[in-house]
Short mmCIF file of C-alpha atoms in Angstrom, two decimals:
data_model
loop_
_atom_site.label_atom_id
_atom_site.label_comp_id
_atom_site.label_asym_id
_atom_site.label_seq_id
_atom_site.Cartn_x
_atom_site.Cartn_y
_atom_site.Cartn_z
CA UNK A 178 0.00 0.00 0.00
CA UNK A 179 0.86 3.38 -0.22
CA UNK A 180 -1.05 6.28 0.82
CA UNK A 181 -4.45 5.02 1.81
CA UNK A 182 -5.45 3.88 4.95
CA UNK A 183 -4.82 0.53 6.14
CA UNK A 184 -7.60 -1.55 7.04
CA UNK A 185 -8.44 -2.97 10.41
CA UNK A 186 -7.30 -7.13 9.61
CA UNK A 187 -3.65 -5.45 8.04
CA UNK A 188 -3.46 -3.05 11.61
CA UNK A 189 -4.55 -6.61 13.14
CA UNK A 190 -1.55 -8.40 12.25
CA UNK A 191 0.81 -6.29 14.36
CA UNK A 192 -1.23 -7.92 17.44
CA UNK A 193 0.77 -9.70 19.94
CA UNK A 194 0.88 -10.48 23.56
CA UNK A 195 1.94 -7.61 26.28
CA UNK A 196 5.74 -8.36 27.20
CA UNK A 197 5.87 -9.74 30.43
CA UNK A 198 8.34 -6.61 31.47
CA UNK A 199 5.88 -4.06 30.96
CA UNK A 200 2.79 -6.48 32.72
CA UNK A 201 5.05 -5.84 35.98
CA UNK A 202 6.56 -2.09 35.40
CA UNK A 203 3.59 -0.28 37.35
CA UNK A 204 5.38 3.33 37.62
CA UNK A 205 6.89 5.13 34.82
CA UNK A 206 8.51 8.83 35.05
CA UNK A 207 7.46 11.22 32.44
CA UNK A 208 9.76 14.33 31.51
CA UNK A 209 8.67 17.57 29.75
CA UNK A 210 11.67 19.61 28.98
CA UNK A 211 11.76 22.15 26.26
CA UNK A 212 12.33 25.69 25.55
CA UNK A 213 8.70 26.36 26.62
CA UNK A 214 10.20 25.58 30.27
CA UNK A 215 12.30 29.11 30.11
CA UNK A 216 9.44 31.00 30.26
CA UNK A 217 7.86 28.32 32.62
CA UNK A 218 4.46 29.99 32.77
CA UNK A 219 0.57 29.25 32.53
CA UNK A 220 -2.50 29.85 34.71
CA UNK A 221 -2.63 26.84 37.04
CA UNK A 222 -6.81 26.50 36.89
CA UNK A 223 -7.36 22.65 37.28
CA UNK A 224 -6.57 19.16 35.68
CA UNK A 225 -7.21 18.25 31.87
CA UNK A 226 -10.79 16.57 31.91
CA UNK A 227 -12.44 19.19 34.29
CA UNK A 228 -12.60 22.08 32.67
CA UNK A 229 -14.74 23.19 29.71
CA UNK A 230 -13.09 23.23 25.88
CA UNK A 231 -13.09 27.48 25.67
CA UNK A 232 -12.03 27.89 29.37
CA UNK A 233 -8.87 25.72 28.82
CA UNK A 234 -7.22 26.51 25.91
CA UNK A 235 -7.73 30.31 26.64
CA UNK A 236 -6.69 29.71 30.14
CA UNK A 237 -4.52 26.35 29.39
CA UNK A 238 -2.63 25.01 32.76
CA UNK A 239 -0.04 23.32 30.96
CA UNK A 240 2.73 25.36 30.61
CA UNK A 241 4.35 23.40 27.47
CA UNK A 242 1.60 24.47 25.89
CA UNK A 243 2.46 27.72 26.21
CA UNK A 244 3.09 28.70 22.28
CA UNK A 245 -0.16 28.03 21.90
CA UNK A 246 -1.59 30.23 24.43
CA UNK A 247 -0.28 33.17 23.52
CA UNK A 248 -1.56 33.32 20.12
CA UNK A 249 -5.08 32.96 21.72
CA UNK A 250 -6.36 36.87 21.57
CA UNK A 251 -7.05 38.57 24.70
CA UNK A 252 -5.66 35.32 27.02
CA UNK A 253 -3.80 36.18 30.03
CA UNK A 254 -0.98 34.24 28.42
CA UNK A 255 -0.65 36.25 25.13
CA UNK A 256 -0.39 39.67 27.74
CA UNK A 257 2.16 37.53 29.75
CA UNK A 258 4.45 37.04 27.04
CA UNK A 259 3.99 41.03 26.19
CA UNK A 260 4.51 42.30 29.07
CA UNK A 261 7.34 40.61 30.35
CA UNK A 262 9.42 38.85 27.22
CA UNK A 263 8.01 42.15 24.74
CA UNK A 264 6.01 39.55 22.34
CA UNK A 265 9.35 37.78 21.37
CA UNK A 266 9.37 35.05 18.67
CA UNK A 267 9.13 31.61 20.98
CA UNK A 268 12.09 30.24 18.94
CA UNK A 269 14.14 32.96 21.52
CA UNK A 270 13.66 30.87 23.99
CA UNK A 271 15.50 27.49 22.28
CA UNK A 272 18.45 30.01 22.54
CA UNK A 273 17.96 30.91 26.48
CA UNK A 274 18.03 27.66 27.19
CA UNK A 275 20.93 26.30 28.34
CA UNK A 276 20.03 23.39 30.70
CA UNK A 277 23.79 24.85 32.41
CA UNK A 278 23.23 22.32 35.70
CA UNK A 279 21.43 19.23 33.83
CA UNK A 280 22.98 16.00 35.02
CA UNK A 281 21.14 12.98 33.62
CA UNK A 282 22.77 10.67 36.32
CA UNK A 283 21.18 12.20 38.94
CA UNK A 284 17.59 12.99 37.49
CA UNK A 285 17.30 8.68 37.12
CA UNK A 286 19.29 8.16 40.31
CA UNK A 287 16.33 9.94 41.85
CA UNK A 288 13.20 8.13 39.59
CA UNK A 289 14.86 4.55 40.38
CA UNK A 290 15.11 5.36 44.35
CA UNK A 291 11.78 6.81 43.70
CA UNK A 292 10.88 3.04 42.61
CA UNK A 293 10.58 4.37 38.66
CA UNK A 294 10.36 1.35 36.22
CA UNK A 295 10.56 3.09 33.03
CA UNK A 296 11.69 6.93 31.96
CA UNK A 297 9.96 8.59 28.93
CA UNK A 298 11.42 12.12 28.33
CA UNK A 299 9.68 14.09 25.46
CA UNK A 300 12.09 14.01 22.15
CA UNK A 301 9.58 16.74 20.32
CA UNK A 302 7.09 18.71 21.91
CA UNK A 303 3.83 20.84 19.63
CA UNK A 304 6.56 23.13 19.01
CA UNK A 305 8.64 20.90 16.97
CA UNK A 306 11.64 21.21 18.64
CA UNK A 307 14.13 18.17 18.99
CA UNK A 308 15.80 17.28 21.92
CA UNK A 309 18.49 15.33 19.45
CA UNK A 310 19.79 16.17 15.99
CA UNK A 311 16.59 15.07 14.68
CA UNK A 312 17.02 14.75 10.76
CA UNK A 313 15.20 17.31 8.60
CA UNK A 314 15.36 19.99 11.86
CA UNK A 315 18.46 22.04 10.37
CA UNK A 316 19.71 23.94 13.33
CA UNK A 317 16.18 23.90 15.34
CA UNK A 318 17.25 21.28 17.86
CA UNK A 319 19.08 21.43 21.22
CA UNK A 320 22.45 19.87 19.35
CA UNK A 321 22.77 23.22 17.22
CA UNK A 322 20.84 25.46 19.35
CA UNK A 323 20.15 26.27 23.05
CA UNK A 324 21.76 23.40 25.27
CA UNK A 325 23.55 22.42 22.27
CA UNK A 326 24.10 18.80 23.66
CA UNK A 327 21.90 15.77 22.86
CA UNK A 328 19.94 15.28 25.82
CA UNK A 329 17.97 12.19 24.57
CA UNK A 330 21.12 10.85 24.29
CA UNK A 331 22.17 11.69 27.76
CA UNK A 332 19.25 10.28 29.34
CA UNK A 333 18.96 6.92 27.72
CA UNK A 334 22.74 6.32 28.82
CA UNK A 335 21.53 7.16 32.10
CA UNK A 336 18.48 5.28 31.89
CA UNK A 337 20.32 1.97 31.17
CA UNK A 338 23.06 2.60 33.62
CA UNK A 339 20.37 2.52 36.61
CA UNK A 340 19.07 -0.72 34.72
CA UNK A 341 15.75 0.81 34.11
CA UNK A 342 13.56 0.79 30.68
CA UNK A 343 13.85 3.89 28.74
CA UNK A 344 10.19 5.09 26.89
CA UNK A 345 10.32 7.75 24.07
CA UNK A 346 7.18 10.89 23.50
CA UNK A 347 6.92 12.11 20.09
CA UNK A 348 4.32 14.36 19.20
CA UNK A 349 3.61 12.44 16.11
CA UNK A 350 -0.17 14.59 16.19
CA UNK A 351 1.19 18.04 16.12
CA UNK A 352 4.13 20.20 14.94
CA UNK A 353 3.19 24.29 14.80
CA UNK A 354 6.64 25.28 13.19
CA UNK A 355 6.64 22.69 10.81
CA UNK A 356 2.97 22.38 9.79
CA UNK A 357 1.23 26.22 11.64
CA UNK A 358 -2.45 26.61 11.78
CA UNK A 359 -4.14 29.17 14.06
CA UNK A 360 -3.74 28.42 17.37
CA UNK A 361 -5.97 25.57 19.05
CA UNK A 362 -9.32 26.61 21.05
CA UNK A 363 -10.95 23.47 20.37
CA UNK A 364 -10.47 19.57 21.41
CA UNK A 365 -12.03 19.29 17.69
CA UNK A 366 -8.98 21.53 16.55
CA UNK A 367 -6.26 19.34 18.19
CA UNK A 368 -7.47 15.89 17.43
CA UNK A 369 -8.94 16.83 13.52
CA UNK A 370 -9.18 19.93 11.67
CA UNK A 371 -6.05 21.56 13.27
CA UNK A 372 -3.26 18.73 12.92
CA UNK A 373 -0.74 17.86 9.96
CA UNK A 374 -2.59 14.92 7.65
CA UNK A 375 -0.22 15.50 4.40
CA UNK A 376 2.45 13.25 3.05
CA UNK A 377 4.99 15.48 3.70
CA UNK A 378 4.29 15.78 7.35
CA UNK A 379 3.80 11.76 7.69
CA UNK A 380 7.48 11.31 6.09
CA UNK A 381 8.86 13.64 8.23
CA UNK A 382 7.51 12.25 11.48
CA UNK A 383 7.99 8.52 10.13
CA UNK A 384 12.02 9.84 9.79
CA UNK A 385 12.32 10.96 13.12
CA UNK A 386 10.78 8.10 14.96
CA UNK A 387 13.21 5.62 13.08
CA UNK A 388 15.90 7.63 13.65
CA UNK A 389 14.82 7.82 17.39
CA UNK A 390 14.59 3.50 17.53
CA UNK A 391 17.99 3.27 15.83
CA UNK A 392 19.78 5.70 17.83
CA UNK A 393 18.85 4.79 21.38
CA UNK A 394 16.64 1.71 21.10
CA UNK A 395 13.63 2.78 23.18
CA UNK A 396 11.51 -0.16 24.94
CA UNK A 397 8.20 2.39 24.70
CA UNK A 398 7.07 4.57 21.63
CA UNK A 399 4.85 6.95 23.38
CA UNK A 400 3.56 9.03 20.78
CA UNK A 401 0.68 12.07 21.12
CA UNK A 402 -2.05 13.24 19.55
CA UNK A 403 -2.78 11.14 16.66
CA UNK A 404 -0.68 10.17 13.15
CA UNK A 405 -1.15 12.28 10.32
CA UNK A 406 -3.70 10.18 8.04
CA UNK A 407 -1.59 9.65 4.88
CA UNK A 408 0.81 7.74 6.97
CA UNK A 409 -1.18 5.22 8.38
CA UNK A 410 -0.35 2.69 5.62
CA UNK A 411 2.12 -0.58 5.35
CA UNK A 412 4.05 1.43 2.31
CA UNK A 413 7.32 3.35 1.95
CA UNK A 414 7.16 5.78 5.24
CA UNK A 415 3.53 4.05 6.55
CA UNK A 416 2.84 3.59 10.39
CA UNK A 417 2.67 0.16 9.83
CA UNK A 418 6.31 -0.39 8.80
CA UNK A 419 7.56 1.81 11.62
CA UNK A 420 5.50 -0.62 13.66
CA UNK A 421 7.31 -3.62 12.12
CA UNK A 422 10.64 -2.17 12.40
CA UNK A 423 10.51 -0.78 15.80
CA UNK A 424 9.04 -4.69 17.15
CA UNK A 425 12.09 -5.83 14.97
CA UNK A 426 14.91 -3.84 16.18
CA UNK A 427 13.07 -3.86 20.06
CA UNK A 428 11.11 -7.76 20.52
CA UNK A 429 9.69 -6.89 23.50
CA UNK A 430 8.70 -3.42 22.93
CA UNK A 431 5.04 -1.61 23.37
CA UNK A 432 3.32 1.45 21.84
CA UNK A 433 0.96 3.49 23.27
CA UNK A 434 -2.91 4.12 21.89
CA UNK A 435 -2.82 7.85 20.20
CA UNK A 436 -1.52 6.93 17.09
CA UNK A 437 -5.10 7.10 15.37
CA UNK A 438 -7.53 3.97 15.14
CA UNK A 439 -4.64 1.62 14.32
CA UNK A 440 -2.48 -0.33 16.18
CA UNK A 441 -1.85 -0.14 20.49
CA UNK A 442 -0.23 -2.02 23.03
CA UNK A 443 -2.07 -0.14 26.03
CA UNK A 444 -4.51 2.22 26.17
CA UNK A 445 -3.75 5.77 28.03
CA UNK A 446 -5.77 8.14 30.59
CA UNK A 447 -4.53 11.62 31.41
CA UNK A 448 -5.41 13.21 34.55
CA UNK A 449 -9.06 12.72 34.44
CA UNK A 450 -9.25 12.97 30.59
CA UNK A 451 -9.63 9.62 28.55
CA UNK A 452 -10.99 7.32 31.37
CA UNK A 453 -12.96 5.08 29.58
CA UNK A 454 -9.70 4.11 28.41
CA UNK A 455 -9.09 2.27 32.14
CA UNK A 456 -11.47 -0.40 31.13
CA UNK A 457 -8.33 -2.02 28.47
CA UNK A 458 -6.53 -5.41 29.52
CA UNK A 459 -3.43 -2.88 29.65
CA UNK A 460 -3.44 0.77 30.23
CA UNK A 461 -1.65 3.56 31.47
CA UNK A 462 -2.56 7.00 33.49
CA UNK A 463 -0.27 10.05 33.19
CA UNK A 464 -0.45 13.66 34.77
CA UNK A 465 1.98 16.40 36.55
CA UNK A 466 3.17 16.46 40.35
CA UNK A 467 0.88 19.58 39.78
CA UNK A 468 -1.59 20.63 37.13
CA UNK A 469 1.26 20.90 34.28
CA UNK A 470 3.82 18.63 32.32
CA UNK A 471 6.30 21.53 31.55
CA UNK A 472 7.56 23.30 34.50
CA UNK A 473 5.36 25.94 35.68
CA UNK A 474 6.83 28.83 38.08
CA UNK A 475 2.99 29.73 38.97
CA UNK A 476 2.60 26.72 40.40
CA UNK A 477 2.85 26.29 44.62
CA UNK A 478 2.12 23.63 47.04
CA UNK A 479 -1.74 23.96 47.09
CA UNK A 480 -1.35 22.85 43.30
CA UNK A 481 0.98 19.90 43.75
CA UNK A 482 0.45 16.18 44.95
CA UNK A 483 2.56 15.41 48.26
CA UNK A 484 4.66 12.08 47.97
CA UNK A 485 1.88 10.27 49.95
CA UNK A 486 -0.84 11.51 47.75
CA UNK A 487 1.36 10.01 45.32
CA UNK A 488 1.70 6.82 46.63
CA UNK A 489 -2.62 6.89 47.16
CA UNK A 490 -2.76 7.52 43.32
CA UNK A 491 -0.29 4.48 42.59
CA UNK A 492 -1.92 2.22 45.00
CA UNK A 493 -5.13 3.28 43.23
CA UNK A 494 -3.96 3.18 39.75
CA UNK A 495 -2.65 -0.51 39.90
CA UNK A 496 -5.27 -1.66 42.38
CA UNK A 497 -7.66 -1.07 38.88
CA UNK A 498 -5.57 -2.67 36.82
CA UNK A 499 -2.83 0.59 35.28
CA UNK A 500 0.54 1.31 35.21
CA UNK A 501 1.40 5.35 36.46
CA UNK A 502 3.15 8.08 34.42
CA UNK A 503 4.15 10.79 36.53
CA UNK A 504 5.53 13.37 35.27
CA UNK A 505 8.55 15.56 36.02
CA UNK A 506 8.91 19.21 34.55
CA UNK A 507 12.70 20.16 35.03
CA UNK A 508 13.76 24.30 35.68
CA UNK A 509 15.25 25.34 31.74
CA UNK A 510 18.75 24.95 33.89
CA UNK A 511 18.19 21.40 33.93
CA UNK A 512 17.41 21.05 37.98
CA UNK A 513 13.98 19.70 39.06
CA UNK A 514 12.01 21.66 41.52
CA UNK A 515 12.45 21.22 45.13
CA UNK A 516 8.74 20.66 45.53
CA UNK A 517 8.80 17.82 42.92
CA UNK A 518 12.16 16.74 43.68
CA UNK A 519 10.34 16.34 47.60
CA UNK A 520 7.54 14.28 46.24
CA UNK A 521 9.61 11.96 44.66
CA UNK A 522 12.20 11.37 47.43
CA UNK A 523 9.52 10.84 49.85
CA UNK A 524 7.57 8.70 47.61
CA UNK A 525 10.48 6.46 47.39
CA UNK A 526 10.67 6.23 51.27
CA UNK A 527 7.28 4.42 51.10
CA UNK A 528 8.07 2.54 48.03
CA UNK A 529 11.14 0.65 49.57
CA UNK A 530 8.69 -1.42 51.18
CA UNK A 531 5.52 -1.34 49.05
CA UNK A 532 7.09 -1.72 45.57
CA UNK A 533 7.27 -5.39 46.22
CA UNK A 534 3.67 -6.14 46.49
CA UNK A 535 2.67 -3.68 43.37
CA UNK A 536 4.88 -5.43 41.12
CA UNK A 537 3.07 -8.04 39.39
CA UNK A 538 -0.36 -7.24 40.99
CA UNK A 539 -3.66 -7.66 39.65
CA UNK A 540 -6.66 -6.23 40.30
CA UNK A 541 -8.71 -7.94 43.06
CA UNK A 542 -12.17 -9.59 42.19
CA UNK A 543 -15.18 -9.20 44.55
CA UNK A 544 -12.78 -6.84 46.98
CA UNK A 545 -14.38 -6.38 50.61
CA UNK A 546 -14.78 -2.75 51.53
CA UNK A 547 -13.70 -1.11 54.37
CA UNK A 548 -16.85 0.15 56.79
CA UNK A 549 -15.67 3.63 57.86
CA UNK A 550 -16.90 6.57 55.73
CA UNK A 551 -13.19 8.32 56.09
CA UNK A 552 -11.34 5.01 55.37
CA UNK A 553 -9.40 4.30 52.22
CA UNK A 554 -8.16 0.92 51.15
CA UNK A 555 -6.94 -0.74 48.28
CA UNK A 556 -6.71 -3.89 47.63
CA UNK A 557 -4.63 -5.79 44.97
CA UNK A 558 -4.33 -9.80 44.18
CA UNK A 559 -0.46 -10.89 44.44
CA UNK A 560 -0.91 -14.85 44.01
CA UNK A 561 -0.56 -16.64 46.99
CA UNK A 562 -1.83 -13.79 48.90
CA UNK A 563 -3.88 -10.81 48.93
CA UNK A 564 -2.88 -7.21 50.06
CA UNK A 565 -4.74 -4.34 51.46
CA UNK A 566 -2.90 -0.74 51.48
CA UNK A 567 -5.05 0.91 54.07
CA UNK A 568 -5.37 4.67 54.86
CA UNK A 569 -7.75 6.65 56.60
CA UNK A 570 -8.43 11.22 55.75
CA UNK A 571 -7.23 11.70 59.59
CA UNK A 572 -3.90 11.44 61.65
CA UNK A 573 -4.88 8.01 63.12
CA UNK A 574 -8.03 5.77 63.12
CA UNK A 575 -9.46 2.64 63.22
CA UNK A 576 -10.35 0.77 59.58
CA UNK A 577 -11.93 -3.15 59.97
CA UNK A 578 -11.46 -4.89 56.96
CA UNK A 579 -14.36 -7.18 56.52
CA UNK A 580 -13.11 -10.67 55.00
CA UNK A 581 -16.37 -13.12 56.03
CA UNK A 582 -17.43 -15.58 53.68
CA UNK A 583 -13.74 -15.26 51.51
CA UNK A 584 -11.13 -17.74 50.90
CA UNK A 585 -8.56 -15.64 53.23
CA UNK A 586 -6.77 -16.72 56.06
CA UNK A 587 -7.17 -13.52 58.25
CA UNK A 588 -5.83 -15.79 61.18
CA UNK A 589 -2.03 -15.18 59.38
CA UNK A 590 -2.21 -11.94 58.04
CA UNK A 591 0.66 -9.73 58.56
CA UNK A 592 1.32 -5.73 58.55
CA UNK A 593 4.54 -5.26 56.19
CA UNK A 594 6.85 -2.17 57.80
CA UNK A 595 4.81 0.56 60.76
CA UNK A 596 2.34 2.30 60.51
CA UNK A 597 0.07 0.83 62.42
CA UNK A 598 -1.12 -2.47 64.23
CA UNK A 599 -3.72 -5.35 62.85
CA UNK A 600 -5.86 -7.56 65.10
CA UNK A 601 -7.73 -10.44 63.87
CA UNK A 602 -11.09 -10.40 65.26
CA UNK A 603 -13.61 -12.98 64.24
CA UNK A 604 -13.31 -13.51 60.52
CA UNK A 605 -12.08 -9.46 59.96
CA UNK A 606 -8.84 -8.25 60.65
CA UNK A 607 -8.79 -4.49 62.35
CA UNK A 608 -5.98 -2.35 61.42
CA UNK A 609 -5.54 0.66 63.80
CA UNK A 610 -3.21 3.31 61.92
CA UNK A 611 -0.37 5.68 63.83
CA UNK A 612 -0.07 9.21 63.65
CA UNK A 613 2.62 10.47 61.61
CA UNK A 614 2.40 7.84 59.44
CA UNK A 615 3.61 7.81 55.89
CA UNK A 616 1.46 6.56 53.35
CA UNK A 617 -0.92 3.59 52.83
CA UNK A 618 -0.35 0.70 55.26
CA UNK A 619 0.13 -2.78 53.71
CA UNK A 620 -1.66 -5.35 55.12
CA UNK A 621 -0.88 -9.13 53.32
CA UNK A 622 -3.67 -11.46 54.47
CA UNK A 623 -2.59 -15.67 52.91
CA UNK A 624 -4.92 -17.41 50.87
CA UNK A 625 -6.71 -20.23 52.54
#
């Protein structure tokens, strides 16, 4: 084939069964880094999925969006940018970015203590601007311009020194240097009558995600947005053959589902966006520490998820079946945020213990319930046994986990690490939780 679409049996054949890696990887690090994280700026109003169409692209929370937003007339964004950069051209800020103090050792040293799995740091954002010598850029990449180092580069080396799996984003959907239309004010705009669909555009992207799986051999193509429509073909430069050479050159790879209606490995939520998504054999949830992916400087503490608020949403996410993309959104110097950097290092503190009984969980069938309006538990199926991670809205508290009638052995259950205390009483075990506690409590209760 060529140019016209592919049909549903020839997207069939790239069908195949989940690698057993990614089945027990259940938290992946995200990284949005560009020259949109210079100015660092957007209005931090709420999480993708909550907020009407009109009030979020004019007021759009994600600050690598930020191009966008200030070609939107009259948005706070678009007076931002005037006021305080003079309504420069956005390609000024590939040049003020230097990423001076980035040290890719250190950024996964942190995600693996964290209890990362996998790393997936954006190659090409919207704005089309490569984070490697991306053929076809010219100079427009941070190897000729800005950092003027490849920083994909960097962090895959880093990634596979800390013996973790590296993921690659490409926004496959969108490029406004390469392909501008007005700016976006509509979800209708992004995901159809706003994004590249040409030949031209599908070579160009087909290029740079081949050149992306030869050069650093990425276990995850993560791409965004959709795949411009005269691409998605089994031809010269077709989706389908990057398919078949990326499973070639990587066996045991997996791609993600917004490449169009043809071929996934997992489906994808973000934030509260896309949830119907949750209900595939494999899928993934991402969103920010706070509201944004790129590193906002609006952004504070009431806008940000603590490290035990991130270990509630992991518990939660893989309790339903997910893996977790959080993302980090590094200062244009290349240093993360203390406020993220503090979520992550005291994430990891709780992870030491728990990371053992996410790995390789399932979701549990017919889970009891806990019987306290302010309790929160989670429960997960690990084989031989099951687990509860057991929280409560208030410094301490009682939670009774109500196990009658089941095939558990509450007789043997155990707490793993402090936190608390369990009692068995009757058929139920009671778990009475400590103040100062960190995080969800694991409780692992035997099968009979």
């Amino acid at each position: 084939m060529t140019e016209s679409t592919a049909t549903p049996e020839e997207w069939n054949t790239l069908s195949r069964p989940v690698p057993e890696w990614f089945q027990n990887a259940p938290f992946g690090i995200f990284i949005h880094w560009g020259a949109y994280s210079v100015p660092a700026w957007a209005e931090p109003i709420g999480a993708l999925g909550t907020i009407e169409d009109r009030e979020w692209f004019t007021h759009n929370p994600y600050a690598e969006w930020y191009y966008n937003t200030i070609r939107i007339a009259g948005s706070p964004a678009q007076r931002h940018h005037r006021d305080v950069f003079g309504g420069e051209d956005y390609d000024a800020f590939l040049d003020q970015w230097k990423a001076e103090q980035f040290d890719s050792a250190d950024w996964v040293e942190l995600f693996k203590s964290a209890g990362a799995d996998y790393v997936v740091p954006t190659t090409k954002h919207h704005d089309g601007i490569a984070l490697w010598d991306a053929p076809g850029t010219g100079e427009r990449n941070t190897v000729h311009r800005g950092p003027r180092r490849d920083l994909i580069g960097e962090i895959a080396r880093a990634v596979e020194d800390k013996g973790l799996k590296l993921g690659l984003y490409y926004s496959g959907g969108l490029d406004w240097h390469v392909r501008p239309f007005p700016p976006h004010t509509t979800s209708e705009s992004v995901h159809d009558t706003s994004r590249p669909k040409d030949t031209g555009y599908a070579e160009y992207a087909y290029n740079h995600v081949v050149d992306l799986v030869d050069k650093y051999r990425p276990h995850i193509l993560w791409n965004d947005i959709n795949w411009p429509d005269a691409g998605k073909h089994f031809g010269e430069d077709g989706l389908g053959t990057l398919f078949q050479h990326f499973y070639s050159a990587v066996p045991d790879g997996v791609v993600n589902d917004r490449w169009g209606a043809t071929h996934q490995d997992y489906g994808t939520s973000e934030y509260e966006a896309a949830r119907e998504n949750e209900s595939e054999s494999e899928w993934e949830n991402c969103r920010g520490i706070g509201f944004s992916f790129g590193y906002n400087q609006v952004e504070g503490p009431e806008q940000s998820l603590t490290g035990q608020q991130l270990a509630r949403h992991l518990t939660d996410v893989v309790s339903r079946g997910g893996h977790f993309l959080l993302n980090v959104g590094p200062r244009a110097d290349g240093t993360i945020p203390e406020i993220q950097r503090q979520a992550l290092t005291d994430l990891g503190h709780w992870m030491a213990a728990a990371k053992q009984y996410l790995v390789g969980a399932r979701p549990l069938e017919d889970a009891p319930v806990a019987d306290q309006g302010d309790a929160w538990v989670r429960w997960v199926d690990h084989g031989t046994e099951v687990v509860a991670f057991v929280d409560s809205q208030g410094e301490a508290g009682h939670v009774l986990l109500s196990l009658g009638g089941r095939q558990f052995d509450p007789a043997n259950a155990t707490m793993e690490g402090t936190g608390g205390t369990i009692e068995v009483k009757d058929e139920n075990v009671e778990v009475t939780l400590s103040p100062g506690r960190f995080g969800p409590v694991i409780v692992r209760i035997p099968r009979a």
